[in-house]
Amino acid sequence: MDNDAMTAENDDATNRRLQLLVGLVVVLGAAVLALAILDIATSTKLISPFRVLLSCLIAAANFSGVQVRIRASNVRFSGTSAAALMAITVAPFSWVVLGMAAGVLLSSLRARLPVMKLAFNVAKESLVAAAAGAVMVALNAPPVDPSDLATNLPRHLIVMPLAAMAYAIVDEALFFPVIALATGTSIRQRFTEHWDVRLLSRVGGLVMGMGATVVVTIDQWLLLALPLLIYALHLASASRVRSHEERAAWQRLARTTDELNAVDLDGVLHTAIVRAAELFSADEVEVQVRHPGAGARIVRGNNEGTRYDGPPETAPPTRGSVISAPLESHDGDIAIGELRLLFQGEVKLTEREQYTLRTFAAALCTAVRNASAHAETRRLAESHALAAAQDPLTRLANRRRLEQYATEILDGPAHGVTALMLLDLNRFKEINDTLGHSAGDKVLIEIARRLEATATPGDLITRFGGDEFAILLTELPAPPVAIPRAQALLATIAAPMDLDGMRISVEASAGIAVADGTADIAELLRRADVAMYQAKKSGQQVTRYAATRDTADVGSLVLGGDLARALAEEEFTVEFQPIVDLGTAEVIAAEALARWSHPDHGALPPAKFLDAIERSTQLGAFAESVLNQALTAAVTWRAAGYKIPVAVNVSPRSLLDPRFPDSIKASLDRHGLPPEALVIEVTESLMLSQLEVVDEVLGALRAAGILLALDDFGTGYSSLSTLARVPVQELKIDRSFVSGMDSQAEAAVVRSTVELGRSLEVLVVAEGVESEDQRRRLWELGCPAGQGYLFARAMPLEALLAALGRGFGGRPGRLAESLHEAGEVVRIPKRTRNGNQRLDRSS
């Protein structure tokens, strides 16, 4: 059975109980009223004007009182008890009952109450009057003639408090169960509400009734002053009820707004439902909120809790009247929803309740916005945390998560052996090149799925990027078990897979490093990488790390520790390799190449120490040392008459420093050299970053007149958009294409690079020219310049000056025989983008 059906069934059962209770009261009240009328009709005594006046006063007393709304019902507390208590001392009960019934009937007709409520009120007041009169009779204080009341006054005054108690007990015993059933609230809640006002009203009524009784003993017509006393009691009670209501309402509102200061949106909405139902005495409360991008949401319930929480389309229909307030702040922001009070009958809020409703809605609006903002902040934080620890393609953990998890495992209590497996896919580049990167991504995702399915609980599968994966193997029974575990993972990778209608197999090589208690995760990664390299080199599928075969890290650590000393003792020197005009063999520039004269390892080429320098804090000092030596050499050979520029390679990290161009210009100024005396060579791979700061640094160098060269062009990192963006004056063809010119593919790369340089009017320099055949073929393709062992190896400054002076064939500045005779027309790019002569670097 759904909630709607259960709610409807509960409502039907409540209505049946309410009808049964009201019917019983009406029947009993009707019987009492009938007996009273019968008694008056059959009485042989003359109708006394005093009794008629007394009945009229009782009836009039019903028009005084205080009205309180409980949900859709308006409950009235009147001062009738004062008149009734006084009347039962001097008038027969039939007249008192008749006066009570007449007063209630007239006041109910005036209020246009439904027949059921009218009948209940008349019957209840008849029973209440009969109960009070019965107590008076039972305790030997029956009504007497006003002229005889003085004699019996003490007895009547003693019994009147007991009659007042009976009056109150019967009144509330009949009233509150009916109200509780009609409003769906508890009898206890209804009884305790306004108890102080009711008690004061009843005590006041008793005092007034006893006072009026004493006054009647003096002169029965002084009873005419009783309406004034009743009205005074009415004003006092009304004022106290209003004051109590307002104070209680503001206290509840204050408590409610405090409870709404939560960060959980569900908690805010559910609290608002319960508290609004209590605050406004509503049958139900409904809150509708609109979430950007998530649609609308309705939460509905009463003071007992939430009954519905979901989209508006499936919300059960509402019944009765609705009073709504937009969820907007006091400053008039756009409403984010609506608060609705639901009543089973027609209800009109007082001015104070309307203001309270607007205040509550504004507080709820602020709470919803704060909770939504907190939820969004938490969602973003969780998303960022997940993104920071997850590979976006495969949804595997990434390196950061591996480092965190491995640190927890290695630093925690030992539960077996821990090992790190690093694997790399073999020939994965062929998949990307042949089938495209989309197909490559599918392969990576499938491999990730297979690794996760094969891993055991506690293992962590991670992807480092590209085609490299790392698996932390935990709780191994012994170190040798790491190898079969790794082989099982590799086997699941090697199983054939369907890819876009094709069936392919992917193999991998892996390295295993077993934790020995001395290595952290960084060292385990390094060891696993060494082992993986050994596996690839030896052709094995998986290799376990062995310290005896690990030599790469020793040399690197030694060199890294020697950098500061080497710079201080000026162990880094610069040699120069000439760059020549391929046609004339005339030297047009010289490239500066760093060397390390290590006291223990001898002369070290750049490939041996540049990586260590890049990772160290000595890069700036090293770059400054090389640049100063290169510019000093340029000053020397310019003084000897050779006005050729010097080319210096710079680190990618240097181009990330906005201060780099100023430091270069300062060095040129210190050496007294013009900007065109220096060529800055940047590696092609750096251009892939396309960082704005790199563009700004290169632009500043170019604007200063310093020449720029793009090194290793054609190795796969650059693009035409890079050349359009970076203002270079020189392209250097990588030596791998020059040495492979016998291959049609490499020759095509060289040819296209030369034609590209001609189109862009930039100088093209071929690296690694080692034979006359290569020189002539490059020249015939239109490549104007080159460098390599054919002309000269890198040499110290003194040797370069000697070679330039010695020349070739009696021609200083030449290093080989010319390929064409004087006056022969050759095809060479003449001008660069800035209009400088390309091969004329002598000025």
GROMACS .gro file of C-alpha atoms in nm, residues 48-332:
model
  285
   48SER     CA    1  -3.935   3.553   3.749
   49PRO     CA    2  -3.793   3.860   3.568
   50PHE     CA    3  -3.474   3.807   3.767
   51ARG     CA    4  -3.430   3.454   3.625
   52VAL     CA    5  -3.495   3.581   3.273
   53LEU     CA    6  -3.232   3.853   3.328
   54LEU     CA    7  -2.993   3.595   3.466
   55SER     CA    8  -3.038   3.370   3.163
   56CYS     CA    9  -2.981   3.668   2.934
   57LEU     CA   10  -2.659   3.755   3.118
   58ILE     CA   11  -2.536   3.397   3.079
   59ALA     CA   12  -2.619   3.410   2.708
   60ALA     CA   13  -2.444   3.746   2.669
   61ALA     CA   14  -2.135   3.613   2.843
   62ASN     CA   15  -2.086   3.372   2.552
   63PHE     CA   16  -2.015   3.667   2.321
   64SER     CA   17  -1.705   3.754   2.522
   65GLY     CA   18  -1.383   3.557   2.510
   66VAL     CA   19  -1.060   3.501   2.323
   67GLN     CA   20  -1.032   3.322   1.988
   68VAL     CA   21  -0.728   3.108   1.913
   69ARG     CA   22  -0.660   2.933   1.579
   70ILE     CA   23  -0.550   2.571   1.594
   71ARG     CA   24  -0.470   2.464   1.236
   72ALA     CA   25  -0.788   2.531   1.036
   73SER     CA   26  -1.006   2.547   1.348
   74ASN     CA   27  -1.076   2.864   1.548
   75VAL     CA   28  -1.109   2.779   1.920
   76ARG     CA   29  -1.284   3.025   2.151
   77PHE     CA   30  -1.218   3.064   2.524
   78SER     CA   31  -1.507   3.264   2.682
   79GLY     CA   32  -1.580   3.410   3.028
   80THR     CA   33  -1.914   3.229   3.064
   81SER     CA   34  -1.801   3.044   3.376
   82ALA     CA   35  -1.836   3.356   3.597
   83ALA     CA   36  -2.200   3.405   3.506
   84ALA     CA   37  -2.279   3.034   3.523
   85LEU     CA   38  -2.119   2.986   3.866
   86MET     CA   39  -2.308   3.280   4.012
   87ALA     CA   40  -2.634   3.171   3.846
   88ILE     CA   41  -2.636   2.818   3.988
   89THR     CA   42  -2.656   2.965   4.339
   90VAL     CA   43  -2.985   3.154   4.283
   91ALA     CA   44  -3.152   3.000   3.978
   92PRO     CA   45  -3.276   2.652   3.894
   93PHE     CA   46  -3.042   2.449   3.680
   94SER     CA   47  -3.290   2.443   3.396
   95TRP     CA   48  -3.263   2.820   3.356
   96VAL     CA   49  -2.883   2.806   3.373
   97VAL     CA   50  -2.868   2.530   3.109
   98LEU     CA   51  -3.114   2.716   2.890
   99GLY     CA   52  -2.914   3.040   2.918
  100MET     CA   53  -2.589   2.859   2.838
  101ALA     CA   54  -2.742   2.681   2.537
  102ALA     CA   55  -2.904   3.000   2.406
  103GLY     CA   56  -2.581   3.199   2.436
  104VAL     CA   57  -2.372   2.937   2.259
  105LEU     CA   58  -2.634   2.896   1.990
  106LEU     CA   59  -2.648   3.268   1.918
  107SER     CA   60  -2.268   3.314   1.919
  108SER     CA   61  -2.225   3.010   1.691
  109LEU     CA   62  -2.488   3.141   1.450
  110ARG     CA   63  -2.313   3.475   1.447
  111ALA     CA   64  -1.982   3.306   1.364
  112ARG     CA   65  -2.161   3.098   1.093
  113LEU     CA   66  -2.022   2.774   1.222
  114PRO     CA   67  -2.110   2.448   1.052
  115VAL     CA   68  -2.404   2.256   1.197
  116MET     CA   69  -2.179   1.989   1.345
  117LYS     CA   70  -1.970   2.244   1.536
  118LEU     CA   71  -2.282   2.438   1.645
  119ALA     CA   72  -2.450   2.128   1.783
  120PHE     CA   73  -2.132   2.020   1.963
  121ASN     CA   74  -2.085   2.362   2.127
  122VAL     CA   75  -2.449   2.380   2.247
  123ALA     CA   76  -2.436   2.025   2.383
  124LYS     CA   77  -2.100   2.075   2.554
  125GLU     CA   78  -2.205   2.393   2.734
  126SER     CA   79  -2.530   2.227   2.844
  127LEU     CA   80  -2.335   1.936   2.994
  128VAL     CA   81  -2.085   2.170   3.159
  129ALA     CA   82  -2.361   2.373   3.326
  130ALA     CA   83  -2.535   2.053   3.442
  131ALA     CA   84  -2.207   1.919   3.588
  132ALA     CA   85  -2.146   2.237   3.790
  133GLY     CA   86  -2.505   2.240   3.914
  134ALA     CA   87  -2.491   1.873   4.008
  135VAL     CA   88  -2.186   1.934   4.228
  136MET     CA   89  -2.367   2.217   4.406
  137VAL     CA   90  -2.669   1.995   4.478
  138ALA     CA   91  -2.458   1.695   4.576
  139LEU     CA   92  -2.269   1.905   4.832
  140ASN     CA   93  -2.590   2.045   4.987
  141ALA     CA   94  -2.571   2.389   4.824
  142PRO     CA   95  -2.877   2.393   4.596
  143PRO     CA   96  -2.999   2.719   4.432
  144VAL     CA   97  -3.207   2.943   4.660
  145ASP     CA   98  -3.410   3.254   4.618
  146PRO     CA   99  -3.195   3.571   4.613
  147SER     CA  100  -3.369   3.691   4.927
  148ASP     CA  101  -3.257   3.374   5.111
  149LEU     CA  102  -2.903   3.367   4.969
  150ALA     CA  103  -2.754   3.566   5.254
  151THR     CA  104  -2.845   3.293   5.503
  152ASN     CA  105  -2.688   3.019   5.285
  153LEU     CA  106  -2.397   3.232   5.152
  154PRO     CA  107  -2.110   3.068   5.346
  155ARG     CA  108  -2.211   2.720   5.233
  156HIS     CA  109  -2.245   2.829   4.872
  157LEU     CA  110  -1.910   3.011   4.872
  158ILE     CA  111  -1.738   2.699   5.005
  159VAL     CA  112  -1.892   2.472   4.742
  160MET     CA  113  -1.853   2.712   4.445
  161PRO     CA  114  -1.474   2.635   4.391
  162LEU     CA  115  -1.559   2.264   4.367
  163ALA     CA  116  -1.837   2.341   4.121
  164ALA     CA  117  -1.592   2.556   3.922
  165MET     CA  118  -1.347   2.264   3.918
  166ALA     CA  119  -1.617   2.030   3.790
  167TYR     CA  120  -1.710   2.293   3.531
  168ALA     CA  121  -1.348   2.310   3.410
  169ILE     CA  122  -1.289   1.934   3.412
  170VAL     CA  123  -1.600   1.850   3.211
  171ASP     CA  124  -1.540   2.143   2.974
  172GLU     CA  125  -1.184   2.043   2.889
  173ALA     CA  126  -1.256   1.669   2.896
  174LEU     CA  127  -1.518   1.717   2.626
  175PHE     CA  128  -1.337   1.988   2.430
  176PHE     CA  129  -0.973   1.882   2.388
  177PRO     CA  130  -1.023   1.525   2.258
  178VAL     CA  131  -1.251   1.661   1.986
  179ILE     CA  132  -1.005   1.938   1.894
  180ALA     CA  133  -0.714   1.695   1.891
  181LEU     CA  134  -0.897   1.458   1.657
  182ALA     CA  135  -1.016   1.741   1.433
  183THR     CA  136  -0.669   1.894   1.397
  184GLY     CA  137  -0.464   1.575   1.400
  185THR     CA  138  -0.267   1.677   1.706
  186SER     CA  139  -0.213   1.517   2.045
  187ILE     CA  140  -0.448   1.575   2.341
  188ARG     CA  141  -0.147   1.651   2.559
  189GLN     CA  142  -0.021   1.915   2.318
  190ARG     CA  143  -0.362   2.082   2.307
  191PHE     CA  144  -0.405   2.063   2.684
  192THR     CA  145  -0.067   2.217   2.766
  193GLU     CA  146  -0.105   2.498   2.514
  194HIS     CA  147  -0.215   2.826   2.678
  195TRP     CA  148  -0.268   2.648   3.009
  196ASP     CA  149  -0.163   2.956   3.201
  197VAL     CA  150  -0.417   3.176   3.021
  198ARG     CA  151  -0.694   2.922   3.077
  199LEU     CA  152  -0.608   2.884   3.444
  200LEU     CA  153  -0.606   3.259   3.494
  201SER     CA  154  -0.937   3.290   3.309
  202ARG     CA  155  -1.100   3.020   3.520
  203VAL     CA  156  -0.970   3.158   3.849
  204GLY     CA  157  -1.089   3.502   3.741
  205GLY     CA  158  -1.429   3.362   3.654
  206LEU     CA  159  -1.453   3.191   3.993
  207VAL     CA  160  -1.359   3.508   4.176
  208MET     CA  161  -1.605   3.712   3.971
  209GLY     CA  162  -1.878   3.452   4.024
  210MET     CA  163  -1.824   3.447   4.400
  211GLY     CA  164  -1.813   3.828   4.407
  212ALA     CA  165  -2.132   3.854   4.206
  213THR     CA  166  -2.296   3.608   4.448
  214VAL     CA  167  -2.202   3.829   4.742
  215VAL     CA  168  -2.332   4.136   4.556
  216VAL     CA  169  -2.668   3.967   4.492
  217THR     CA  170  -2.716   3.925   4.867
  218ILE     CA  171  -2.702   4.302   4.894
  219ASP     CA  172  -2.928   4.383   4.601
  220GLN     CA  173  -3.017   4.139   4.329
  221TRP     CA  174  -3.036   4.415   4.067
  222LEU     CA  175  -2.671   4.496   4.121
  223LEU     CA  176  -2.628   4.193   3.898
  224LEU     CA  177  -2.655   4.434   3.607
  225ALA     CA  178  -2.287   4.521   3.675
  226LEU     CA  179  -2.183   4.163   3.598
  227PRO     CA  180  -2.147   4.222   3.219
  228LEU     CA  181  -1.889   4.491   3.291
  229LEU     CA  182  -1.688   4.254   3.506
  230ILE     CA  183  -1.711   3.981   3.242
  231TYR     CA  184  -1.600   4.226   2.974
  232ALA     CA  185  -1.304   4.329   3.191
  233LEU     CA  186  -1.209   3.965   3.225
  234HIS     CA  187  -1.243   3.928   2.847
  235LEU     CA  188  -1.005   4.219   2.785
  236ALA     CA  189  -0.750   4.091   3.033
  237SER     CA  190  -0.762   3.740   2.890
  238ALA     CA  191  -0.747   3.861   2.530
  239SER     CA  192  -0.448   4.083   2.604
  240ARG     CA  193  -0.265   3.806   2.783
  241VAL     CA  194  -0.339   3.552   2.509
  242ARG     CA  195  -0.215   3.788   2.238
  243SER     CA  196   0.098   3.871   2.436
  244HIS     CA  197   0.161   3.504   2.505
  245GLU     CA  198   0.100   3.411   2.141
  246GLU     CA  199   0.338   3.676   2.009
  247ARG     CA  200   0.612   3.594   2.260
  248ALA     CA  201   0.583   3.223   2.196
  249ALA     CA  202   0.575   3.278   1.820
  250TRP     CA  203   0.895   3.485   1.821
  251GLN     CA  204   1.065   3.235   2.050
  252ARG     CA  205   0.970   2.949   1.819
  253LEU     CA  206   1.081   3.154   1.517
  254ALA     CA  207   1.417   3.224   1.680
  255ARG     CA  208   1.468   2.856   1.764
  256THR     CA  209   1.362   2.757   1.415
  257THR     CA  210   1.604   2.995   1.239
  258ASP     CA  211   1.882   2.860   1.461
  259GLU     CA  212   1.792   2.505   1.358
  260LEU     CA  213   1.792   2.608   0.992
  261ASN     CA  214   2.159   2.708   1.017
  262ALA     CA  215   2.267   2.368   0.887
  263VAL     CA  216   2.481   2.268   0.590
  264ASP     CA  217   2.272   1.966   0.490
  265LEU     CA  218   1.999   2.066   0.244
  266ASP     CA  219   1.779   1.767   0.327
  267GLY     CA  220   1.807   1.848   0.697
  268VAL     CA  221   1.720   2.213   0.632
  269LEU     CA  222   1.407   2.124   0.433
  270HIS     CA  223   1.283   1.858   0.674
  271THR     CA  224   1.341   2.087   0.973
  272ALA     CA  225   1.154   2.366   0.796
  273ILE     CA  226   0.853   2.138   0.739
  274VAL     CA  227   0.821   2.036   1.105
  275ARG     CA  228   0.890   2.378   1.250
  276ALA     CA  229   0.662   2.565   1.010
  277ALA     CA  230   0.377   2.325   1.090
  278GLU     CA  231   0.423   2.398   1.460
  279LEU     CA  232   0.483   2.771   1.417
  280PHE     CA  233   0.178   2.837   1.201
  281SER     CA  234  -0.041   2.553   1.333
  282ALA     CA  235  -0.079   2.423   0.977
  283ASP     CA  236  -0.223   2.085   0.882
  284GLU     CA  237   0.064   2.036   0.637
  285VAL     CA  238   0.358   2.238   0.507
  286GLU     CA  239   0.507   2.217   0.161
  287VAL     CA  240   0.839   2.358   0.039
  288GLN     CA  241   0.919   2.371  -0.331
  289VAL     CA  242   1.277   2.459  -0.430
  290ARG     CA  243   1.432   2.496  -0.772
  291HIS     CA  244   1.785   2.367  -0.824
  292PRO     CA  245   1.972   2.506  -1.127
  293GLY     CA  246   2.024   2.218  -1.367
  294ALA     CA  247   1.846   1.968  -1.140
  295GLY     CA  248   1.479   2.065  -1.174
  296ALA     CA  249   1.227   2.136  -0.900
  297ARG     CA  250   1.180   1.947  -0.574
  298ILE     CA  251   0.886   1.935  -0.334
  299VAL     CA  252   0.909   1.837   0.032
  300ARG     CA  253   0.578   1.800   0.219
  301GLY     CA  254   0.488   1.696   0.572
  302ASN     CA  255   0.353   1.807   0.909
  303ASN     CA  256   0.477   1.851   1.263
  304GLU     CA  257   0.544   1.476   1.286
  305GLY     CA  258   0.783   1.463   0.990
  306THR     CA  259   0.813   1.447   0.613
  307ARG     CA  260   0.553   1.258   0.410
  308TYR     CA  261   0.673   1.330   0.055
  309ASP     CA  262   1.006   1.430  -0.097
  310GLY     CA  263   1.040   1.426  -0.473
  311PRO     CA  264   0.956   1.599  -0.803
  312PRO     CA  265   0.636   1.804  -0.832
  313GLU     CA  266   0.498   1.578  -1.104
  314THR     CA  267   0.451   1.283  -0.867
  315ALA     CA  268   0.347   1.478  -0.558
  316PRO     CA  269   0.002   1.385  -0.416
  317PRO     CA  270  -0.267   1.652  -0.467
  318THR     CA  271  -0.332   1.905  -0.193
  319ARG     CA  272  -0.668   1.960  -0.023
  320GLY     CA  273  -0.815   2.264   0.143
  321SER     CA  274  -0.670   2.615   0.140
  322VAL     CA  275  -0.310   2.715   0.066
  323ILE     CA  276  -0.120   3.018   0.196
  324SER     CA  277   0.213   3.065   0.020
  325ALA     CA  278   0.522   3.283   0.053
  326PRO     CA  279   0.811   3.306  -0.196
  327LEU     CA  280   1.154   3.193  -0.082
  328GLU     CA  281   1.341   3.518  -0.129
  329SER     CA  282   1.554   3.733   0.096
  330HIS     CA  283   1.447   4.070   0.226
  331ASP     CA  284   1.660   4.249  -0.035
  332GLY     CA  285   1.439   4.119  -0.314
   0.00000   0.00000   0.00000
